[in-house]
PDB file of C-alpha atoms and ligand atoms in Angstrom:
ATOM      1  CA  MET A   1      19.442  17.964 -11.248  1.00 48.00           C
ATOM      2  CA  HIS A   2      17.321  14.680 -11.129  1.00 51.00           C
ATOM      3  CA  PRO A   3      16.391  13.264 -14.668  1.00 47.00           C
ATOM      4  CA  GLU A   4      12.421  13.001 -14.828  1.00 58.00           C
ATOM      5  CA  PRO A   5      12.094   9.620 -13.342  1.00 59.00           C
ATOM      6  CA  HIS A   6       8.750   8.259 -14.836  1.00 64.00           C
ATOM      7  CA  ALA A   7       8.946   6.807 -18.544  1.00 88.00           C
ATOM      8  CA  ILE A   8       5.008   7.302 -18.982  1.00 97.00           C
ATOM      9  CA  THR A   9       3.661  10.353 -19.095  1.00 98.00           C
ATOM     10  CA  VAL A  10      -0.042  11.580 -18.524  1.00 98.00           C
ATOM     11  CA  PRO A  11      -0.473  12.195 -22.446  1.00 98.00           C
ATOM     12  CA  GLN A  12       1.207   8.761 -23.130  1.00 98.00           C
ATOM     13  CA  PHE A  13      -1.043   7.169 -20.756  1.00 98.00           C
ATOM     14  CA  THR A  14      -4.218   8.559 -22.390  1.00 98.00           C
ATOM     15  CA  ALA A  15      -2.985   8.068 -25.958  1.00 98.00           C
ATOM     16  CA  MET A  16      -2.932   4.289 -25.020  1.00 98.00           C
ATOM     17  CA  LYS A  17      -6.588   4.306 -25.466  1.00 98.00           C
ATOM     18  CA  ALA A  18      -6.580   5.472 -29.099  1.00 97.00           C
ATOM     19  CA  ALA A  19      -3.786   2.842 -29.861  1.00 98.00           C
ATOM     20  CA  GLY A  20      -5.817   0.084 -28.592  1.00 97.00           C
ATOM     21  CA  ARG A  21      -3.227  -0.933 -25.949  1.00 98.00           C
ATOM     22  CA  LYS A  22      -4.772  -2.182 -22.700  1.00 98.00           C
ATOM     23  CA  ILE A  23      -3.661  -0.394 -19.634  1.00 98.00           C
ATOM     24  CA  THR A  24      -2.819  -2.064 -16.417  1.00 98.00           C
ATOM     25  CA  MET A  25      -2.623  -0.387 -12.942  1.00 98.00           C
ATOM     26  CA  LEU A  26      -1.925  -1.498  -9.461  1.00 98.00           C
ATOM     27  CA  THR A  27      -1.865   0.033  -6.097  1.00 98.00           C
ATOM     28  CA  ALA A  28       1.356   0.370  -4.146  1.00 98.00           C
ATOM     29  CA  TYR A  29       2.004   2.004  -0.621  1.00 98.00           C
ATOM     30  CA  ASP A  30       5.862   1.556  -0.134  1.00 98.00           C
ATOM     31  CA  HIS A  31       9.181   1.847  -1.762  1.00 98.00           C
ATOM     32  CA  ALA A  32       9.898  -2.040  -1.802  1.00 98.00           C
ATOM     33  CA  THR A  33       6.466  -2.817  -3.474  1.00 98.00           C
ATOM     34  CA  ALA A  34       6.584  -0.208  -5.947  1.00 98.00           C
ATOM     35  CA  GLN A  35      10.118  -1.282  -6.896  1.00 98.00           C
ATOM     36  CA  LEU A  36       8.665  -4.821  -7.725  1.00 98.00           C
ATOM     37  CA  VAL A  37       5.413  -3.584  -9.560  1.00 98.00           C
ATOM     38  CA  ASP A  38       7.310  -1.035 -11.472  1.00 98.00           C
ATOM     39  CA  ALA A  39       9.911  -3.720 -12.604  1.00 98.00           C
ATOM     40  CA  ALA A  40       6.865  -6.019 -13.809  1.00 98.00           C
ATOM     41  CA  GLY A  41       6.199  -3.251 -16.422  1.00 97.00           C
ATOM     42  CA  ILE A  42       2.801  -2.072 -15.091  1.00 98.00           C
ATOM     43  CA  GLU A  43       1.737   1.177 -16.718  1.00 98.00           C
ATOM     44  CA  GLY A  44       0.002   2.818 -13.793  1.00 98.00           C
ATOM     45  CA  ILE A  45       0.749   2.922 -10.130  1.00 98.00           C
ATOM     46  CA  LEU A  46      -1.862   4.302  -7.782  1.00 98.00           C
ATOM     47  CA  VAL A  47      -1.068   4.977  -3.966  1.00 99.00           C
ATOM     48  CA  GLY A  48      -4.826   4.267  -3.285  1.00 98.00           C
ATOM     49  CA  ASP A  49      -6.542   5.456  -0.084  1.00 98.00           C
ATOM     50  CA  SER A  50      -7.192   1.809   0.100  1.00 98.00           C
ATOM     51  CA  LEU A  51      -4.031   1.826   2.248  1.00 98.00           C
ATOM     52  CA  SER A  52      -6.291   3.005   5.084  1.00 98.00           C
ATOM     53  CA  MET A  53      -7.698  -0.693   4.990  1.00 97.00           C
ATOM     54  CA  VAL A  54      -4.815  -3.080   3.726  1.00 96.00           C
ATOM     55  CA  VAL A  55      -1.971  -1.268   5.406  1.00 97.00           C
ATOM     56  CA  GLN A  56      -3.628   0.663   8.283  1.00 98.00           C
ATOM     57  CA  GLY A  57      -6.300  -1.958   9.126  1.00 96.00           C
ATOM     58  CA  HIS A  58      -9.372   0.361   9.286  1.00 97.00           C
ATOM     59  CA  SER A  59     -12.718  -0.978   8.062  1.00 96.00           C
ATOM     60  CA  ASN A  60     -12.942   1.637   5.461  1.00 98.00           C
ATOM     61  CA  THR A  61     -11.030   4.487   3.321  1.00 98.00           C
ATOM     62  CA  LEU A  62     -12.220   7.456   5.426  1.00 98.00           C
ATOM     63  CA  PRO A  63      -9.896   7.582   8.207  1.00 98.00           C
ATOM     64  CA  VAL A  64      -6.440   7.989   6.158  1.00 98.00           C
ATOM     65  CA  THR A  65      -5.217  11.619   6.224  1.00 98.00           C
ATOM     66  CA  LEU A  66      -3.685  13.746   3.576  1.00 98.00           C
ATOM     67  CA  GLU A  67      -0.352  13.588   5.630  1.00 98.00           C
ATOM     68  CA  GLU A  68      -0.398  10.031   5.513  1.00 99.00           C
ATOM     69  CA  MET A  69      -1.205   9.549   1.964  1.00 99.00           C
ATOM     70  CA  ILE A  70       1.840  11.937   1.327  1.00 98.00           C
ATOM     71  CA  TYR A  71       4.166  10.039   3.654  1.00 98.00           C
ATOM     72  CA  HIS A  72       3.258   6.764   1.609  1.00 98.00           C
ATOM     73  CA  ALA A  73       3.329   8.416  -1.796  1.00 98.00           C
ATOM     74  CA  GLU A  74       6.889   9.686  -0.925  1.00 98.00           C
ATOM     75  CA  MET A  75       8.155   6.188  -0.517  1.00 98.00           C
ATOM     76  CA  VAL A  76       6.694   4.865  -3.667  1.00 98.00           C
ATOM     77  CA  GLY A  77       7.653   8.152  -5.613  1.00 97.00           C
ATOM     78  CA  ARG A  78      11.327   7.149  -4.873  1.00 97.00           C
ATOM     79  CA  ALA A  79      10.955   3.821  -6.407  1.00 97.00           C
ATOM     80  CA  VAL A  80       9.116   4.430  -9.663  1.00 97.00           C
ATOM     81  CA  ARG A  81      10.994   4.601 -12.867  1.00 96.00           C
ATOM     82  CA  HIS A  82       8.690   3.462 -15.387  1.00 97.00           C
ATOM     83  CA  ALA A  83       4.683   3.776 -14.416  1.00 98.00           C
ATOM     84  CA  LEU A  84       2.733   7.038 -14.524  1.00 98.00           C
ATOM     85  CA  LEU A  85       2.215   7.484 -10.651  1.00 98.00           C
ATOM     86  CA  VAL A  86      -1.108   8.751  -9.490  1.00 98.00           C
ATOM     87  CA  VAL A  87      -2.046   9.545  -5.795  1.00 98.00           C
ATOM     88  CA  ASP A  88      -5.612   9.523  -4.219  1.00 99.00           C
ATOM     89  CA  MET A  89      -7.061  12.569  -2.751  1.00 99.00           C
ATOM     90  CA  PRO A  90      -8.333  11.345   0.659  1.00 98.00           C
ATOM     91  CA  PHE A  91     -11.667  12.209   2.133  1.00 98.00           C
ATOM     92  CA  PRO A  92     -12.388  15.146   2.693  1.00 98.00           C
ATOM     93  CA  SER A  93      -9.405  16.638   1.016  1.00 98.00           C
ATOM     94  CA  PHE A  94     -11.364  18.029  -2.282  1.00 98.00           C
ATOM     95  CA  HIS A  95     -14.489  18.800  -0.764  1.00 98.00           C
ATOM     96  CA  LEU A  96     -13.782  21.992   0.889  1.00 96.00           C
ATOM     97  CA  GLY A  97     -13.885  24.024  -2.172  1.00 97.00           C
ATOM     98  CA  VAL A  98     -11.680  24.337  -5.287  1.00 98.00           C
ATOM     99  CA  TYR A  99      -8.928  26.625  -3.524  1.00 98.00           C
ATOM    100  CA  ARG A 100      -8.501  24.117  -0.972  1.00 98.00           C
ATOM    101  CA  ALA A 101      -8.629  21.031  -3.268  1.00 98.00           C
ATOM    102  CA  ILE A 102      -5.745  22.839  -5.437  1.00 98.00           C
ATOM    103  CA  GLU A 103      -3.812  23.515  -2.241  1.00 98.00           C
ATOM    104  CA  ASN A 104      -3.961  19.882  -0.945  1.00 98.00           C
ATOM    105  CA  ALA A 105      -3.479  18.361  -4.512  1.00 98.00           C
ATOM    106  CA  GLY A 106      -0.503  20.770  -4.899  1.00 98.00           C
ATOM    107  CA  ARG A 107       1.081  19.447  -1.907  1.00 98.00           C
ATOM    108  CA  ILE A 108       0.660  15.946  -3.206  1.00 98.00           C
ATOM    109  CA  LEU A 109       2.400  17.006  -6.446  1.00 98.00           C
ATOM    110  CA  LYS A 110       5.163  19.018  -4.743  1.00 98.00           C
ATOM    111  CA  GLU A 111       6.163  16.511  -2.157  1.00 98.00           C
ATOM    112  CA  THR A 112       5.768  13.025  -3.566  1.00 97.00           C
ATOM    113  CA  ARG A 113       7.162  12.917  -7.154  1.00 96.00           C
ATOM    114  CA  CYS A 114       3.730  11.864  -8.497  1.00 97.00           C
ATOM    115  CA  GLN A 115       2.298  13.156 -11.716  1.00 98.00           C
ATOM    116  CA  ALA A 116      -1.566  13.048 -11.093  1.00 98.00           C
ATOM    117  CA  VAL A 117      -4.200  12.879  -8.405  1.00 99.00           C
ATOM    118  CA  LYS A 118      -7.343  10.890  -8.210  1.00 99.00           C
ATOM    119  CA  LEU A 119     -10.575  11.889  -6.745  1.00 99.00           C
ATOM    120  CA  GLU A 120     -13.894  10.200  -6.232  1.00 98.00           C
ATOM    121  CA  GLY A 121     -16.663  11.818  -8.127  1.00 97.00           C
ATOM    122  CA  GLY A 122     -18.305  12.953 -11.392  1.00 98.00           C
ATOM    123  CA  VAL A 123     -20.968  15.426 -11.946  1.00 98.00           C
ATOM    124  CA  GLU A 124     -20.451  16.819  -8.279  1.00 97.00           C
ATOM    125  CA  GLN A 125     -16.856  17.130  -8.461  1.00 98.00           C
ATOM    126  CA  ALA A 126     -16.685  18.578 -12.074  1.00 98.00           C
ATOM    127  CA  GLU A 127     -15.893  22.077 -10.824  1.00 98.00           C
ATOM    128  CA  VAL A 128     -13.070  20.840  -8.708  1.00 98.00           C
ATOM    129  CA  ILE A 129     -11.619  18.608 -11.379  1.00 98.00           C
ATOM    130  CA  ALA A 130     -11.749  21.803 -13.713  1.00 98.00           C
ATOM    131  CA  GLY A 131      -9.946  23.993 -10.979  1.00 98.00           C
ATOM    132  CA  LEU A 132      -7.192  21.276 -10.635  1.00 98.00           C
ATOM    133  CA  VAL A 133      -6.597  20.942 -14.232  1.00 98.00           C
ATOM    134  CA  SER A 134      -6.541  24.559 -14.749  1.00 98.00           C
ATOM    135  CA  ALA A 135      -3.737  24.663 -12.130  1.00 98.00           C
ATOM    136  CA  GLY A 136      -1.762  22.174 -14.312  1.00 98.00           C
ATOM    137  CA  ILE A 137      -2.626  19.113 -12.018  1.00 98.00           C
ATOM    138  CA  PRO A 138      -3.893  16.162 -13.871  1.00 98.00           C
ATOM    139  CA  VAL A 139      -6.587  14.277 -12.530  1.00 99.00           C
ATOM    140  CA  MET A 140      -7.985  10.731 -12.728  1.00 99.00           C
ATOM    141  CA  ALA A 141     -11.479  10.653 -11.700  1.00 98.00           C
ATOM    142  CA  HIS A 142     -13.368   7.642  -9.880  1.00 98.00           C
ATOM    143  CA  CYS A 143     -16.920   6.792 -10.480  1.00 98.00           C
ATOM    144  CA  GLY A 144     -19.575   4.035 -10.022  1.00 98.00           C
ATOM    145  CA  LEU A 145     -18.638   2.414  -6.347  1.00 98.00           C
ATOM    146  CA  ARG A 146     -17.187   5.460  -4.501  1.00 98.00           C
ATOM    147  CA  PRO A 147     -15.760   3.867  -1.311  1.00 98.00           C
ATOM    148  CA  GLN A 148     -15.324   7.407   0.390  1.00 98.00           C
ATOM    149  CA  SER A 149     -19.191   7.392   0.171  1.00 98.00           C
ATOM    150  CA  VAL A 150     -19.834   4.077   1.533  1.00 97.00           C
ATOM    151  CA  HIS A 151     -22.210   5.386   4.337  1.00 98.00           C
ATOM    152  CA  GLN A 152     -24.498   7.150   1.742  1.00 96.00           C
ATOM    153  CA  LEU A 153     -24.323   4.321  -0.582  1.00 95.00           C
ATOM    154  CA  GLY A 154     -25.366   1.786   2.316  1.00 96.00           C
ATOM    155  CA  GLY A 155     -22.373  -0.467   1.620  1.00 96.00           C
ATOM    156  CA  TYR A 156     -20.000  -1.744  -0.882  1.00 96.00           C
ATOM    157  CA  ARG A 157     -22.731  -2.575  -3.671  1.00 95.00           C
ATOM    158  CA  VAL A 158     -22.607  -2.870  -7.388  1.00 97.00           C
ATOM    159  CA  GLN A 159     -23.770   0.506  -8.945  1.00 98.00           C
ATOM    160  CA  ARG A 160     -26.397   0.483 -11.568  1.00 97.00           C
ATOM    161  CA  ASP A 161     -27.803   4.001 -11.968  1.00 98.00           C
ATOM    162  CA  GLU A 162     -27.060   4.020 -15.771  1.00 98.00           C
ATOM    163  CA  THR A 163     -28.063   7.642 -16.322  1.00 98.00           C
ATOM    164  CA  ARG A 164     -26.200   8.922 -13.395  1.00 98.00           C
ATOM    165  CA  LEU A 165     -23.012   6.898 -14.061  1.00 98.00           C
ATOM    166  CA  LEU A 166     -23.053   7.947 -17.557  1.00 98.00           C
ATOM    167  CA  ALA A 167     -23.601  11.608 -16.607  1.00 98.00           C
ATOM    168  CA  ASP A 168     -20.794  11.461 -14.253  1.00 98.00           C
ATOM    169  CA  ALA A 169     -18.186  10.002 -16.615  1.00 98.00           C
ATOM    170  CA  LEU A 170     -18.845  12.478 -19.179  1.00 98.00           C
ATOM    171  CA  ALA A 171     -18.880  15.270 -16.661  1.00 98.00           C
ATOM    172  CA  ALA A 172     -15.319  14.204 -15.552  1.00 98.00           C
ATOM    173  CA  GLN A 173     -14.290  14.143 -19.055  1.00 98.00           C
ATOM    174  CA  GLN A 174     -15.587  17.573 -19.867  1.00 98.00           C
ATOM    175  CA  ALA A 175     -13.927  18.959 -16.765  1.00 98.00           C
ATOM    176  CA  GLY A 176     -10.723  17.838 -17.930  1.00 98.00           C
ATOM    177  CA  ALA A 177     -10.037  14.210 -16.119  1.00 98.00           C
ATOM    178  CA  PHE A 178      -7.441  12.315 -18.362  1.00 98.00           C
ATOM    179  CA  GLY A 179      -8.679   8.891 -17.175  1.00 98.00           C
ATOM    180  CA  ILE A 180     -11.544   7.436 -15.184  1.00 98.00           C
ATOM    181  CA  VAL A 181     -11.679   4.389 -12.766  1.00 98.00           C
ATOM    182  CA  LEU A 182     -15.007   2.689 -13.021  1.00 98.00           C
ATOM    183  CA  GLU A 183     -15.680   0.544  -9.758  1.00 98.00           C
ATOM    184  CA  CYS A 184     -18.104  -2.138  -9.583  1.00 98.00           C
ATOM    185  CA  ILE A 185     -20.640  -1.360 -12.233  1.00 98.00           C
ATOM    186  CA  PRO A 186     -22.196  -3.871 -14.703  1.00 98.00           C
ATOM    187  CA  ALA A 187     -19.978  -4.827 -17.462  1.00 98.00           C
ATOM    188  CA  ALA A 188     -22.443  -3.784 -20.382  1.00 98.00           C
ATOM    189  CA  LEU A 189     -22.510  -0.168 -18.744  1.00 98.00           C
ATOM    190  CA  ALA A 190     -18.607  -0.013 -18.601  1.00 98.00           C
ATOM    191  CA  VAL A 191     -18.622  -0.927 -22.299  1.00 98.00           C
ATOM    192  CA  ARG A 192     -21.041   1.671 -23.138  1.00 98.00           C
ATOM    193  CA  ILE A 193     -19.070   4.505 -21.083  1.00 98.00           C
ATOM    194  CA  THR A 194     -16.039   3.101 -22.526  1.00 98.00           C
ATOM    195  CA  ALA A 195     -17.421   3.687 -25.997  1.00 98.00           C
ATOM    196  CA  GLU A 196     -18.510   7.339 -25.211  1.00 98.00           C
ATOM    197  CA  LEU A 197     -15.393   8.460 -23.866  1.00 98.00           C
ATOM    198  CA  LYS A 198     -12.049   9.677 -25.315  1.00 98.00           C
ATOM    199  CA  ILE A 199     -10.199   9.139 -22.290  1.00 98.00           C
ATOM    200  CA  PRO A 200      -9.281   5.631 -20.844  1.00 98.00           C
ATOM    201  CA  THR A 201     -11.737   3.869 -18.694  1.00 99.00           C
ATOM    202  CA  ILE A 202      -9.858   1.886 -15.759  1.00 98.00           C
ATOM    203  CA  GLY A 203     -12.016  -1.028 -14.382  1.00 98.00           C
ATOM    204  CA  ILE A 204     -12.059  -2.593 -11.083  1.00 98.00           C
ATOM    205  CA  GLY A 205     -15.299  -5.022 -10.939  1.00 98.00           C
ATOM    206  CA  ALA A 206     -16.392  -3.372 -14.159  1.00 98.00           C
ATOM    207  CA  GLY A 207     -15.635  -6.226 -16.592  1.00 98.00           C
ATOM    208  CA  THR A 208     -13.383  -6.694 -19.519  1.00 98.00           C
ATOM    209  CA  GLY A 209     -14.521  -3.912 -21.790  1.00 98.00           C
ATOM    210  CA  CYS A 210     -12.671  -1.187 -20.129  1.00 98.00           C
ATOM    211  CA  ASP A 211      -9.569   0.412 -21.560  1.00 98.00           C
ATOM    212  CA  GLY A 212      -7.435  -0.813 -18.575  1.00 98.00           C
ATOM    213  CA  GLN A 213      -7.791  -2.784 -15.190  1.00 98.00           C
ATOM    214  CA  ILE A 214      -6.699  -1.962 -11.753  1.00 98.00           C
ATOM    215  CA  LEU A 215      -6.262  -4.070  -8.543  1.00 98.00           C
ATOM    216  CA  VAL A 216      -5.253  -3.711  -5.135  1.00 97.00           C
ATOM    217  CA  TYR A 217      -1.707  -5.188  -4.719  1.00 98.00           C
ATOM    218  CA  HIS A 218      -2.563  -7.248  -1.476  1.00 97.00           C
ATOM    219  CA  ASP A 219      -5.693  -8.686  -3.260  1.00 96.00           C
ATOM    220  CA  LEU A 220      -3.862  -9.646  -6.458  1.00 97.00           C
ATOM    221  CA  LEU A 221      -1.071 -11.507  -4.288  1.00 97.00           C
ATOM    222  CA  GLY A 222      -3.492 -13.014  -2.019  1.00 96.00           C
ATOM    223  CA  LEU A 223      -1.719 -11.332   1.035  1.00 95.00           C
ATOM    224  CA  THR A 224      -4.721 -11.073   3.242  1.00 89.00           C
ATOM    225  CA  PRO A 225      -6.446 -14.302   4.064  1.00 84.00           C
ATOM    226  CA  GLY A 226     -10.264 -14.162   4.210  1.00 84.00           C
ATOM    227  CA  ARG A 227     -13.163 -13.823   1.785  1.00 81.00           C
ATOM    228  CA  MET A 228     -12.243 -11.781  -1.498  1.00 85.00           C
ATOM    229  CA  PRO A 229     -14.595  -9.431  -3.296  1.00 88.00           C
ATOM    230  CA  ARG A 230     -15.983 -11.235  -6.547  1.00 92.00           C
ATOM    231  CA  HIS A 231     -14.115  -9.013  -8.797  1.00 93.00           C
ATOM    232  CA  VAL A 232     -10.587 -10.115  -7.209  1.00 94.00           C
ATOM    233  CA  LYS A 233      -8.504 -12.863  -8.952  1.00 93.00           C
ATOM    234  CA  PRO A 234      -5.587 -13.788  -6.592  1.00 93.00           C
ATOM    235  CA  TYR A 235      -2.615 -14.578  -8.743  1.00 96.00           C
ATOM    236  CA  ALA A 236      -0.773 -16.018  -5.710  1.00 96.00           C
ATOM    237  CA  GLU A 237      -1.524 -16.990  -2.062  1.00 95.00           C
ATOM    238  CA  LEU A 238       1.239 -15.168  -0.686  1.00 97.00           C
ATOM    239  CA  HIS A 239      -0.438 -15.208   3.054  1.00 97.00           C
ATOM    240  CA  ARG A 240       0.412 -19.013   2.951  1.00 97.00           C
ATOM    241  CA  THR A 241       3.880 -18.638   1.754  1.00 98.00           C
ATOM    242  CA  VAL A 242       4.549 -15.906   4.471  1.00 98.00           C
ATOM    243  CA  ILE A 243       3.004 -17.859   7.339  1.00 97.00           C
ATOM    244  CA  ASP A 244       5.003 -20.789   6.301  1.00 98.00           C
ATOM    245  CA  ALA A 245       8.376 -18.836   6.214  1.00 98.00           C
ATOM    246  CA  VAL A 246       7.538 -17.478   9.396  1.00 98.00           C
ATOM    247  CA  THR A 247       6.626 -20.558  11.224  1.00 98.00           C
ATOM    248  CA  ARG A 248       9.789 -22.312   9.897  1.00 98.00           C
ATOM    249  CA  TYR A 249      12.052 -19.482  11.073  1.00 98.00           C
ATOM    250  CA  ARG A 250      10.327 -19.727  14.550  1.00 98.00           C
ATOM    251  CA  ASP A 251      10.819 -23.569  14.512  1.00 98.00           C
ATOM    252  CA  ASP A 252      14.565 -23.444  13.650  1.00 98.00           C
ATOM    253  CA  VAL A 253      15.259 -20.698  16.325  1.00 98.00           C
ATOM    254  CA  ARG A 254      13.555 -22.890  18.942  1.00 98.00           C
ATOM    255  CA  GLN A 255      15.453 -25.900  17.856  1.00 98.00           C
ATOM    256  CA  GLY A 256      18.951 -24.392  17.693  1.00 98.00           C
ATOM    257  CA  ALA A 257      18.904 -24.647  13.652  1.00 98.00           C
ATOM    258  CA  PHE A 258      19.045 -21.180  12.895  1.00 98.00           C
ATOM    259  CA  PRO A 259      21.561 -19.417  12.719  1.00 98.00           C
ATOM    260  CA  GLY A 260      23.434 -22.174  11.299  1.00 97.00           C
ATOM    261  CA  ALA A 261      27.373 -22.418  10.569  1.00 97.00           C
ATOM    262  CA  GLU A 262      26.816 -20.388   7.300  1.00 97.00           C
ATOM    263  CA  GLN A 263      25.087 -17.514   9.068  1.00 97.00           C
ATOM    264  CA  THR A 264      27.791 -17.456  11.647  1.00 97.00           C
ATOM    265  CA  PHE A 265      31.048 -15.437  12.031  1.00 97.00           C
ATOM    266  CA  GLU A 266      34.261 -17.235  12.995  1.00 91.00           C
TER     267      GLU A 266
HETATM  268  O1  KIV B   1      -7.907   3.333  -3.450  1.00 86.27           O
HETATM  269  C1  KIV B   1      -7.791   2.347  -4.141  1.00 86.27           C
HETATM  270  O2  KIV B   1      -7.167   1.362  -4.163  1.00 86.27           O
HETATM  271  C2  KIV B   1      -8.701   2.452  -5.395  1.00 86.27           C
HETATM  272  C3  KIV B   1      -8.531   1.307  -6.296  1.00 86.27           C
HETATM  273  C4  KIV B   1      -9.214   0.350  -5.845  1.00 86.27           C
HETATM  274  C5  KIV B   1      -9.257   1.731  -7.631  1.00 86.27           C
HETATM  275  O3  KIV B   1      -9.260   3.543  -5.390  1.00 86.27           O
END
């Protein structure tokens, strides 16, 4: 029998808010990445549906399927030893009624060693969140900018409807969510929502007043060249490092400098 591999449980994650401890979260989509993120002591790892964009190369998060989310979450699940592991429910896996949502989230939990699912929505998804929670499936909600609704929202814009966003956050908490991602909302509103909620708020583009922060791994490391959204702080410029290493390898091979004597068997 396998021992429980995750050190941080859902209740421990939620309790970090009351303890006044800031929560760090990062995405991961494969085994090697998850090992590194986990080793760095991040408290929560999300297999985000952002993999549709940063891994699969789509222009939004809509195309990624439940099967593909499970495929990536399996790899991540085999690596994580410390962090709480959360997997995104892709569009439209939680829009087809409570029964289908439980069926789909149940597959994610059974097949991937994750501990929780995340889904976009608040008031409109309260019934689904409550249904999942009553089935023993921990749910992290995601309010503010909901990328799966990009067409309805008219683009990736900061969301400013204070009444609606507060109602969404409260509805998610009331329905039993153990945490909530707040994406691209004004900092003052995030502070207000964070103060109103007992569950932790995890911000992305929501200022410093949230209980924690989350970023996309590729953005944090500067893996993809090009314009970054304003809320991203690249802590490295790995695309430069990678292009440089690959170019040097290419040149070495062309010039006969690789493999050298050290890499060659007698
Ligand atoms: O899919 C994702 O990566 C996310 C985070 C950006 C919150 O939902």
